């Protein structure tokens, strides 16, 4: 196999799909038309989400090593997919700890997608379940509203502690 080329995982073979085995990750990849690099980045982030020793995200160098992206062209492609444009960003599959130093920046899969990609269950939008009790629903809404207001009022030097999603069509 030439240096830098990738082979799909064995679980994506037609035989695995033909057995009737549920493969939520594979179904998600196919439904969204992800290319091989997007698929490998997503799989790397999913694997890190299940790692009990994970610090909460992966640094860019860890993602590059997982993809065996050793040449500058592959590294630029992966970085572009994480930080600038592409399906991973458009589908909201990447969150970033916005640390200015590229070597320290962390990337992760949004928590709402971990169960969906693993078992096929869960809500991909991350919407909370609304309690049947109206008072409990109002209490949760008030709590969540206060958290949003607190986040908005944070001084700019403290916002680097917050994970941020991407804005469609915008880098960063």
Coordinates of N, CA, C and O in Angstrom, one line a residue:
X1 N 0.8 -1.2 0.0 CA 0.0 0.0 0.0 C 0.9 1.2 0.0 O 1.8 1.3 0.8
X2 N 0.7 2.2 -0.9 CA 1.5 3.4 -1.0 C 1.4 4.2 0.3 O 0.4 4.2 1.0
X3 N 2.5 4.9 0.6 CA 2.5 5.8 1.8 C 1.4 6.8 1.8 O 1.3 7.5 0.8
X4 N 0.7 7.0 2.8 CA -0.4 8.0 2.9 C -1.7 7.6 2.4 O -2.7 8.4 2.4
X5 N -1.8 6.4 1.8 CA -3.1 6.0 1.3 C -3.9 5.3 2.4 O -3.3 4.7 3.3
X6 N -5.2 5.3 2.4 CA -6.0 4.8 3.4 C -6.9 3.6 2.9 O -7.3 3.7 1.7
X7 N -7.1 2.6 3.7 CA -8.0 1.6 3.4 C -9.2 1.6 4.3 O -9.0 1.9 5.5
X8 N -10.5 1.5 3.9 CA -11.6 1.5 4.7 C -11.5 0.3 5.8 O -10.9 -0.7 5.5
X9 N -12.2 0.6 6.9 CA -12.2 -0.4 8.0 C -12.9 -1.7 7.5 O -13.8 -1.6 6.6
X10 N -12.6 -2.8 8.1 CA -13.2 -4.1 7.7 C -14.7 -4.1 7.9 O -15.5 -4.7 7.2
X11 N -15.2 -3.3 8.9 CA -16.6 -3.3 9.2 C -17.5 -2.7 8.1 O -18.7 -2.8 8.1
X12 N -16.8 -2.0 7.1 CA -17.6 -1.4 6.1 C -17.8 -2.3 4.9 O -18.4 -1.9 3.9
X13 N -17.2 -3.5 5.0 CA -17.3 -4.4 3.8 C -18.8 -4.8 3.6 O -19.6 -4.9 4.6
X14 N -19.2 -5.1 2.4 CA -20.5 -5.5 2.1 C -21.0 -6.7 2.9 O -22.1 -6.8 3.3
X15 N -20.0 -7.6 3.2 CA -20.4 -8.8 4.0 C -20.9 -8.5 5.4 O -21.9 -9.0 5.8
X16 N -20.3 -7.5 6.0 CA -20.7 -7.1 7.3 C -22.1 -6.5 7.3 O -23.0 -6.7 8.1
X17 N -22.4 -5.7 6.3 CA -23.7 -5.0 6.1 C -24.7 -6.1 5.7 O -25.8 -6.0 6.2
X18 N -24.4 -7.0 4.9 CA -25.3 -8.0 4.4 C -25.8 -9.0 5.5 O -26.8 -9.6 5.4
X19 N -25.0 -9.1 6.6 CA -25.4 -10.0 7.7 C -26.6 -9.5 8.5 O -27.1 -10.3 9.3
X20 N -27.0 -8.3 8.3 CA -28.1 -7.7 9.0 C -27.6 -7.1 10.3 O -28.4 -6.6 11.1
X21 N -26.4 -7.1 10.6 CA -25.8 -6.5 11.7 C -26.0 -5.0 11.7 O -25.8 -4.3 10.7
X22 N -26.5 -4.4 12.8 CA -26.7 -2.9 12.8 C -25.4 -2.2 13.0 O -24.6 -2.5 13.9
X23 N -25.1 -1.3 12.1 CA -23.9 -0.5 12.1 C -24.2 0.9 12.0 O -24.2 1.5 11.0
X24 N -24.6 1.5 13.2 CA -25.1 2.9 13.1 C -24.0 3.9 12.6 O -24.4 4.8 11.9
X25 N -22.8 3.7 12.9 CA -21.7 4.6 12.4 C -21.7 4.5 10.9 O -21.7 5.5 10.2
X26 N -21.7 3.3 10.3 CA -21.7 3.1 8.9 C -22.9 3.7 8.2 O -22.8 4.3 7.2
X27 N -24.0 3.5 8.8 CA -25.3 4.1 8.2 C -25.2 5.6 8.2 O -25.5 6.2 7.2
X28 N -24.7 6.2 9.3 CA -24.5 7.7 9.4 C -23.6 8.2 8.3 O -23.8 9.2 7.6
X29 N -22.5 7.5 8.1 CA -21.5 7.9 7.1 C -22.1 7.8 5.7 O -21.9 8.8 4.9
X30 N -22.8 6.8 5.4 CA -23.4 6.6 4.1 C -24.5 7.7 3.9 O -24.6 8.3 2.8
X31 N -25.4 7.9 4.9 CA -26.5 8.8 4.8 C -26.0 10.2 4.5 O -26.6 11.0 3.8
X32 N -24.8 10.6 5.0 CA -24.3 11.9 4.9 C -23.2 12.1 3.9 O -22.6 13.2 3.7
X33 N -22.9 11.0 3.2 CA -21.9 11.1 2.1 C -20.5 11.5 2.5 O -19.9 12.3 1.8
X34 N -20.1 11.1 3.7 CA -18.7 11.5 4.1 C -17.6 10.7 3.3 O -17.8 9.5 3.1
X35 N -16.6 11.5 3.0 CA -15.5 10.8 2.3 C -14.6 10.1 3.3 O -14.9 10.1 4.5
X36 N -13.6 9.4 2.8 CA -12.8 8.6 3.7 C -12.1 9.4 4.8 O -12.0 8.9 5.9
X37 N -11.6 10.5 4.5 CA -10.9 11.3 5.5 C -11.9 11.8 6.6 O -11.6 11.7 7.8
X38 N -13.0 12.3 6.1 CA -14.1 12.7 7.1 C -14.4 11.5 8.0 O -14.6 11.6 9.2
X39 N -14.6 10.3 7.4 CA -15.0 9.1 8.1 C -13.9 8.8 9.1 O -14.2 8.4 10.3
X40 N -12.6 8.8 8.8 CA -11.6 8.5 9.7 C -11.5 9.5 10.8 O -11.2 9.1 12.0
X41 N -11.6 10.8 10.5 CA -11.6 11.8 11.6 C -12.8 11.5 12.6 O -12.6 11.5 13.8
X42 N -14.0 11.3 12.0 CA -15.2 11.0 12.8 C -14.9 9.8 13.7 O -15.3 9.8 14.9
X43 N -14.4 8.7 13.1 CA -14.1 7.5 13.9 C -13.1 7.8 15.0 O -13.3 7.2 16.1
X44 N -12.1 8.5 14.7 CA -11.1 8.9 15.7 C -11.7 9.7 16.9 O -11.5 9.4 18.1
X45 N -12.6 10.6 16.6 CA -13.3 11.4 17.6 C -14.3 10.5 18.4 O -14.4 10.7 19.6
X46 N -14.9 9.6 17.7 CA -15.9 8.7 18.4 C -15.1 7.8 19.4 O -15.5 7.5 20.5
X47 N -14.0 7.3 18.9 CA -13.2 6.4 19.7 C -12.7 7.1 21.0 O -12.7 6.6 22.1
X48 N -12.3 8.4 20.8 CA -11.8 9.2 21.9 C -12.9 9.5 22.9 O -12.7 9.5 24.1
X49 N -14.1 9.6 22.4 CA -15.3 9.9 23.3 C -15.6 8.7 24.2 O -16.1 8.9 25.3
X50 N -15.2 7.5 23.8 CA -15.4 6.3 24.6 C -14.2 6.0 25.4 O -14.3 5.0 26.3
X51 N -13.1 6.7 25.3 CA -11.9 6.4 26.1 C -12.0 7.0 27.5 O -12.1 8.2 27.6
X52 N -12.0 6.2 28.5 CA -12.2 6.7 29.9 C -11.0 7.5 30.3 O -11.1 8.3 31.3
X53 N -9.9 7.4 29.6 CA -8.7 8.2 30.0 C -8.5 9.5 29.1 O -7.6 10.2 29.3
X54 N -9.5 9.7 28.3 CA -9.4 10.9 27.4 C -9.6 12.2 28.3 O -10.4 12.3 29.2
X55 N -8.8 13.2 27.9 CA -8.9 14.5 28.7 C -10.1 15.3 28.2 O -10.2 16.5 28.6
X56 N -11.0 14.7 27.4 CA -12.2 15.5 26.9 C -12.1 15.8 25.5 O -13.1 16.2 24.9
X57 N -11.0 15.7 24.9 CA -10.8 16.0 23.5 C -9.4 15.5 23.0 O -8.6 15.0 23.8
X58 N -9.2 15.7 21.7 CA -7.9 15.3 21.1 C -7.3 16.5 20.5 O -7.9 17.4 19.9
X59 N -6.0 16.6 20.7 CA -5.2 17.6 20.1 C -5.0 17.3 18.6 O -5.1 16.1 18.2
X60 N -4.8 18.3 17.8 CA -4.6 18.1 16.3 C -3.6 17.0 16.0 O -3.8 16.2 15.2
X61 N -2.4 17.1 16.7 CA -1.4 16.1 16.5 C -1.8 14.7 16.7 O -1.5 13.7 16.0
X62 N -2.7 14.4 17.7 CA -3.2 13.1 18.0 C -4.2 12.6 16.8 O -4.1 11.5 16.4
X63 N -4.9 13.6 16.3 CA -5.8 13.2 15.1 C -4.9 12.9 13.9 O -5.2 11.9 13.2
X64 N -3.9 13.7 13.7 CA -3.0 13.5 12.5 C -2.3 12.1 12.6 O -2.2 11.4 11.7
X65 N -1.9 11.8 13.8 CA -1.2 10.5 14.0 C -2.2 9.3 13.8 O -1.8 8.3 13.2
X66 N -3.4 9.5 14.3 CA -4.4 8.4 14.2 C -4.8 8.2 12.7 O -5.1 7.1 12.3
X67 N -4.7 9.2 11.9 CA -4.9 9.1 10.4 C -3.7 8.8 9.6 O -3.8 8.7 8.4
X68 N -2.5 8.7 10.3 CA -1.3 8.5 9.6 C -1.0 9.6 8.6 O -0.5 9.3 7.5
X69 N -1.4 10.8 8.9 CA -1.2 12.0 8.0 C 0.2 12.6 8.3 O 0.3 13.5 9.0
X70 N 1.2 12.0 7.7 CA 2.5 12.4 7.9 C 3.1 13.4 6.9 O 4.0 14.1 7.2
X71 N 2.4 13.5 5.8 CA 2.9 14.5 4.8 C 2.1 15.8 5.0 O 1.0 15.9 5.5
X72 N 2.7 16.9 4.5 CA 2.1 18.3 4.7 C 0.8 18.4 4.0 O -0.1 19.1 4.5
X73 N 0.6 17.8 2.9 CA -0.6 17.9 2.1 C -1.8 17.3 2.9 O -2.9 17.9 3.0
X74 N -1.6 16.1 3.5 CA -2.6 15.4 4.3 C -2.9 16.2 5.5 O -4.0 16.3 6.0
X75 N -1.8 16.7 6.2 CA -2.0 17.5 7.4 C -2.9 18.7 7.1 O -3.8 19.1 7.9
X76 N -2.6 19.4 6.0 CA -3.4 20.6 5.6 C -4.8 20.2 5.4 O -5.7 21.0 5.7
X77 N -5.0 19.1 4.7 CA -6.4 18.6 4.4 C -7.2 18.4 5.7 O -8.3 18.8 5.8
X78 N -6.6 17.7 6.6 CA -7.3 17.4 7.9 C -7.5 18.7 8.7 O -8.6 18.9 9.2
X79 N -6.6 19.5 8.7 CA -6.8 20.8 9.5 C -7.9 21.6 8.8 O -8.7 22.2 9.5
X80 N -7.9 21.7 7.5 CA -9.0 22.4 6.8 C -10.3 21.8 7.1 O -11.3 22.6 7.4
X81 N -10.4 20.5 7.2 CA -11.7 19.9 7.5 C -12.2 20.2 8.9 O -13.3 20.3 9.2
X82 N -11.2 20.3 9.8 CA -11.5 20.6 11.2 C -11.8 22.1 11.5 O -12.7 22.5 12.3
X83 N -11.0 23.0 10.8 CA -11.0 24.4 11.2 C -11.7 25.3 10.1 O -12.0 26.5 10.5
X84 N -11.9 24.9 8.9 CA -12.3 25.8 7.9 C -13.7 25.4 7.2 O -14.6 26.2 7.3
X85 N -13.7 24.3 6.6 CA -14.9 24.0 5.8 C -15.0 22.5 5.6 O -14.0 21.8 5.6
X86 N -16.2 22.0 5.3 CA -16.5 20.6 5.0 C -17.6 20.0 5.7 O -18.2 20.6 6.6
X87 N -18.0 18.8 5.4 CA -19.1 18.1 6.0 C -19.0 17.9 7.5 O -20.0 18.0 8.2
X88 N -17.8 17.7 8.0 CA -17.7 17.5 9.5 C -18.2 18.8 10.2 O -18.9 18.7 11.2
X89 N -17.9 19.9 9.6 CA -18.3 21.2 10.2 C -19.8 21.5 9.9 O -20.5 21.8 10.8
X90 N -20.2 21.2 8.7 CA -21.6 21.5 8.3 C -22.6 20.7 9.0 O -23.7 21.1 9.3
X91 N -22.2 19.4 9.4 CA -23.1 18.6 10.1 C -23.0 18.7 11.6 O -23.7 18.0 12.3
X92 N -22.1 19.6 12.1 CA -22.0 19.8 13.5 C -21.3 18.7 14.2 O -21.6 18.4 15.4
X93 N -20.4 18.0 13.5 CA -19.7 16.8 14.1 C -18.4 17.1 14.9 O -17.8 16.2 15.4
X94 N -18.1 18.4 14.9 CA -16.8 18.8 15.5 C -17.1 19.9 16.5 O -17.8 20.9 16.1
X95 N -16.6 19.8 17.7 CA -16.5 20.9 18.7 C -15.1 21.2 19.0 O -14.2 20.3 18.9
X96 N -14.8 22.4 19.3 CA -13.4 22.8 19.5 C -13.3 23.6 20.8 O -14.1 24.5 21.1
X97 N -12.2 23.3 21.5 CA -11.8 24.2 22.6 C -11.0 25.3 21.9 O -9.8 25.0 21.5
X98 N -11.5 26.5 21.8 CA -10.8 27.6 21.0 C -9.5 28.1 21.6 O -9.5 29.3 22.0
X99 N -8.5 27.3 21.7 CA -7.3 27.8 22.3 C -6.4 28.3 21.1 O -6.3 27.6 20.1
X100 N -5.9 29.5 21.2 CA -5.2 30.1 20.1 C -4.0 29.3 19.6 O -3.7 29.2 18.4
X101 N -3.3 28.7 20.5 CA -2.1 27.9 20.2 C -2.6 26.6 19.5 O -3.2 25.8 20.1
X102 N -2.3 26.4 18.2 CA -2.7 25.3 17.5 C -2.3 23.9 18.1 O -3.0 23.0 18.1
X103 N -1.1 23.9 18.7 CA -0.6 22.7 19.3 C -1.4 22.3 20.6 O -1.4 21.1 21.0
X104 N -2.1 23.2 21.2 CA -2.9 22.9 22.4 C -4.4 22.8 22.1 O -5.1 22.4 23.0
X105 N -4.9 23.2 21.0 CA -6.3 23.2 20.7 C -6.9 21.8 20.7 O -6.2 20.8 20.2
X106 N -8.0 21.6 21.3 CA -8.7 20.3 21.4 C -9.9 20.2 20.5 O -10.6 21.2 20.4
X107 N -10.1 19.0 20.0 CA -11.3 18.8 19.2 C -12.1 17.6 19.8 O -11.4 16.7 20.3
X108 N -13.4 17.6 19.7 CA -14.1 16.5 20.1 C -15.4 16.3 19.4 O -15.9 17.3 18.7
X109 N -16.0 15.2 19.5 CA -17.4 14.9 18.9 C -18.4 15.4 19.9 O -18.2 15.2 21.1
X110 N -19.4 16.1 19.5 CA -20.4 16.6 20.4 C -21.0 15.4 21.2 O -21.3 14.3 20.6
X111 N -21.2 15.5 22.5 CA -21.7 14.4 23.3 C -23.0 13.9 22.9 O -23.3 12.7 23.0
X112 N -23.9 14.7 22.3 CA -25.2 14.2 21.9 C -25.1 13.2 20.7 O -26.1 12.5 20.5
X113 N -24.0 13.1 20.1 CA -23.8 12.2 18.9 C -23.2 10.9 19.3 O -23.2 10.0 18.5
X114 N -22.6 10.8 20.4 CA -21.8 9.6 20.8 C -22.7 8.4 20.8 O -22.4 7.4 20.1
X115 N -23.9 8.4 21.5 CA -24.8 7.3 21.6 C -25.4 7.0 20.2 O -25.5 5.8 19.8
X116 N -25.7 8.1 19.5 CA -26.3 7.9 18.2 C -25.4 7.1 17.2 O -25.8 6.2 16.5
X117 N -24.1 7.5 17.2 CA -23.2 6.8 16.3 C -22.8 5.4 16.8 O -22.4 4.6 16.0
X118 N -22.9 5.2 18.1 CA -22.5 3.9 18.7 C -23.6 2.9 18.6 O -23.4 1.8 18.2
X119 N -24.8 3.3 19.1 CA -25.9 2.3 19.2 C -27.1 2.7 18.2 O -28.0 1.9 18.1
X120 N -27.1 3.8 17.6 CA -28.2 4.3 16.8 C -29.3 4.9 17.6 O -30.3 5.3 17.0
X121 N -29.1 5.0 18.9 CA -30.2 5.6 19.7 C -29.8 7.0 20.1 O -28.6 7.5 19.9
X122 N -30.7 7.8 20.6 CA -30.5 9.1 21.1 C -30.9 10.1 20.1 O -31.3 9.8 18.9
X123 N -30.9 11.4 20.5 CA -31.4 12.5 19.7 C -30.2 13.2 19.1 O -29.3 13.7 19.8
X124 N -30.1 13.3 17.8 CA -28.9 13.9 17.1 C -28.9 15.4 17.3 O -27.9 16.0 17.1
X125 N -30.0 16.0 17.7 CA -30.1 17.4 17.9 C -29.7 17.8 19.3 O -29.5 19.0 19.6
X126 N -29.7 16.9 20.2 CA -29.3 17.2 21.6 C -30.4 17.9 22.3 O -30.1 18.6 23.3
X127 N -31.6 17.7 21.9 CA -32.7 18.4 22.6 C -33.1 17.6 23.9 O -33.2 16.4 23.9
X128 N -33.3 18.4 25.0 CA -33.6 17.7 26.2 C -35.0 17.2 26.2 O -35.9 17.7 25.5
X129 N -35.3 16.1 27.0 CA -36.6 15.6 27.1 C -37.4 16.6 28.0 O -36.9 17.1 29.0
X130 N -38.6 16.9 27.5 CA -39.4 17.9 28.3 C -40.3 17.1 29.3 O -41.0 16.2 28.9
X131 N -40.1 17.4 30.6 CA -40.9 16.7 31.6 C -42.4 16.9 31.5 O -42.8 17.9 31.0
X132 N -43.2 15.9 31.9 CA -44.6 16.0 31.8 C -45.1 17.0 32.8 O -46.1 17.7 32.6
X133 N -44.5 17.1 34.0 CA -44.9 18.1 35.0 C -44.5 19.5 34.6 O -43.4 19.8 34.4
X134 N -45.5 20.4 34.4 CA -45.3 21.7 33.9 C -44.3 22.5 34.8 O -43.5 23.3 34.4
X135 N -44.4 22.3 36.1 CA -43.6 23.1 37.1 C -42.1 22.6 36.9 O -41.2 23.4 36.9
X136 N -41.9 21.3 36.8 CA -40.6 20.8 36.5 C -40.0 21.3 35.2 O -38.8 21.7 35.1
X137 N -40.8 21.4 34.2 CA -40.4 21.9 32.9 C -40.0 23.4 33.0 O -39.0 23.8 32.5
X138 N -40.8 24.2 33.7 CA -40.4 25.6 33.9 C -39.1 25.7 34.7 O -38.3 26.6 34.5
X139 N -38.9 24.9 35.8 CA -37.7 24.9 36.6 C -36.5 24.7 35.7 O -35.5 25.3 35.8
X140 N -36.6 23.6 34.8 CA -35.5 23.3 34.0 C -35.2 24.5 33.0 O -34.0 24.8 32.7
X141 N -36.3 25.0 32.4 CA -36.1 26.1 31.5 C -35.4 27.3 32.2 O -34.5 28.0 31.6
X142 N -35.8 27.6 33.4 CA -35.2 28.7 34.1 C -33.7 28.5 34.4 O -32.9 29.3 34.2
X143 N -33.4 27.2 34.8 CA -32.0 26.9 35.0 C -31.2 27.0 33.7 O -30.1 27.6 33.8
X144 N -31.7 26.5 32.6 CA -31.0 26.6 31.4 C -30.8 28.0 30.9 O -29.8 28.4 30.4
X145 N -31.9 28.8 31.1 CA -31.8 30.2 30.7 C -30.7 31.0 31.5 O -30.0 31.8 31.0
X146 N -30.6 30.7 32.8 CA -29.6 31.3 33.7 C -28.2 30.9 33.2 O -27.3 31.7 33.2
X147 N -28.0 29.7 32.8 CA -26.7 29.2 32.3 C -26.3 30.0 31.0 O -25.2 30.3 30.8
X148 N -27.3 30.2 30.1 CA -27.1 30.9 28.9 C -26.7 32.4 29.2 O -25.7 32.9 28.7
X149 N -27.4 33.0 30.1 CA -27.1 34.4 30.5 C -25.7 34.5 31.1 O -24.9 35.4 30.8
X150 N -25.4 33.5 32.0 CA -24.1 33.5 32.7 C -23.0 33.3 31.6 O -21.9 34.0 31.7
X151 N -23.2 32.5 30.6 CA -22.2 32.3 29.5 C -22.0 33.6 28.7 O -20.9 33.9 28.4
X152 N -23.1 34.3 28.5 CA -23.0 35.5 27.7 C -22.2 36.6 28.5 O -21.4 37.4 27.9
X153 N -22.4 36.6 29.8 CA -21.7 37.6 30.6 C -20.3 37.3 31.0 O -19.7 38.1 31.7
X154 N -19.8 36.1 30.6 CA -18.4 35.8 30.9 C -17.4 36.8 30.3 O -17.6 37.2 29.2
X155 N -16.4 37.2 31.1 CA -15.4 38.0 30.5 C -14.7 37.3 29.4 O -14.5 36.0 29.4
X156 N -14.2 38.0 28.4 CA -13.6 37.3 27.2 C -12.4 36.4 27.5 O -12.2 35.4 26.9
X157 N -11.7 36.8 28.6 CA -10.5 35.9 28.9 C -10.9 34.6 29.6 O -10.1 33.7 29.7
X158 N -12.2 34.4 29.9 CA -12.6 33.2 30.5 C -13.3 32.3 29.5 O -13.7 31.1 29.8
X159 N -13.6 32.8 28.3 CA -14.4 32.0 27.3 C -13.6 30.9 26.7 O -14.2 30.0 26.1
X160 N -12.3 30.9 26.8 CA -11.5 29.8 26.3 C -11.7 28.5 27.0 O -11.3 27.5 26.5
X161 N -12.4 28.5 28.1 CA -12.7 27.3 28.8 C -14.0 26.6 28.3 O -14.3 25.5 28.7
X162 N -14.7 27.2 27.4 CA -15.9 26.7 26.8 C -15.7 26.0 25.5 O -15.0 26.5 24.7
X163 N -16.3 24.9 25.3 CA -16.3 24.2 24.0 C -17.2 24.9 23.1 O -18.3 25.4 23.5
X164 N -16.8 25.1 21.9 CA -17.6 25.8 20.9 C -17.8 24.9 19.7 O -17.0 24.2 19.2
X165 N -19.1 25.0 19.1 CA -19.4 24.4 17.9 C -18.9 25.3 16.7 O -18.4 26.4 16.9
X166 N -19.2 24.9 15.5 CA -18.8 25.6 14.4 C -20.0 26.4 13.8 O -21.1 26.1 14.1
X167 N -19.7 27.5 13.1 CA -20.7 28.2 12.3 C -20.6 27.8 10.9 O -19.5 27.9 10.3
X168 N -21.7 27.4 10.3 CA -21.7 26.9 9.0 C -21.2 28.0 8.0 O -21.6 29.2 8.2
X169 N -20.3 27.6 7.1 CA -19.8 28.6 6.1 C -18.8 29.5 6.6 O -18.4 30.4 5.9
X170 N -18.4 29.4 7.9 CA -17.3 30.3 8.5 C -16.2 29.5 9.0 O -16.4 28.5 9.7
X171 N -15.0 29.9 8.8 CA -13.8 29.2 9.4 C -13.7 29.5 10.9 O -14.4 30.4 11.4
X172 N -12.9 28.8 11.6 CA -12.6 29.0 13.0 C -13.6 28.3 13.9 O -14.4 27.6 13.5

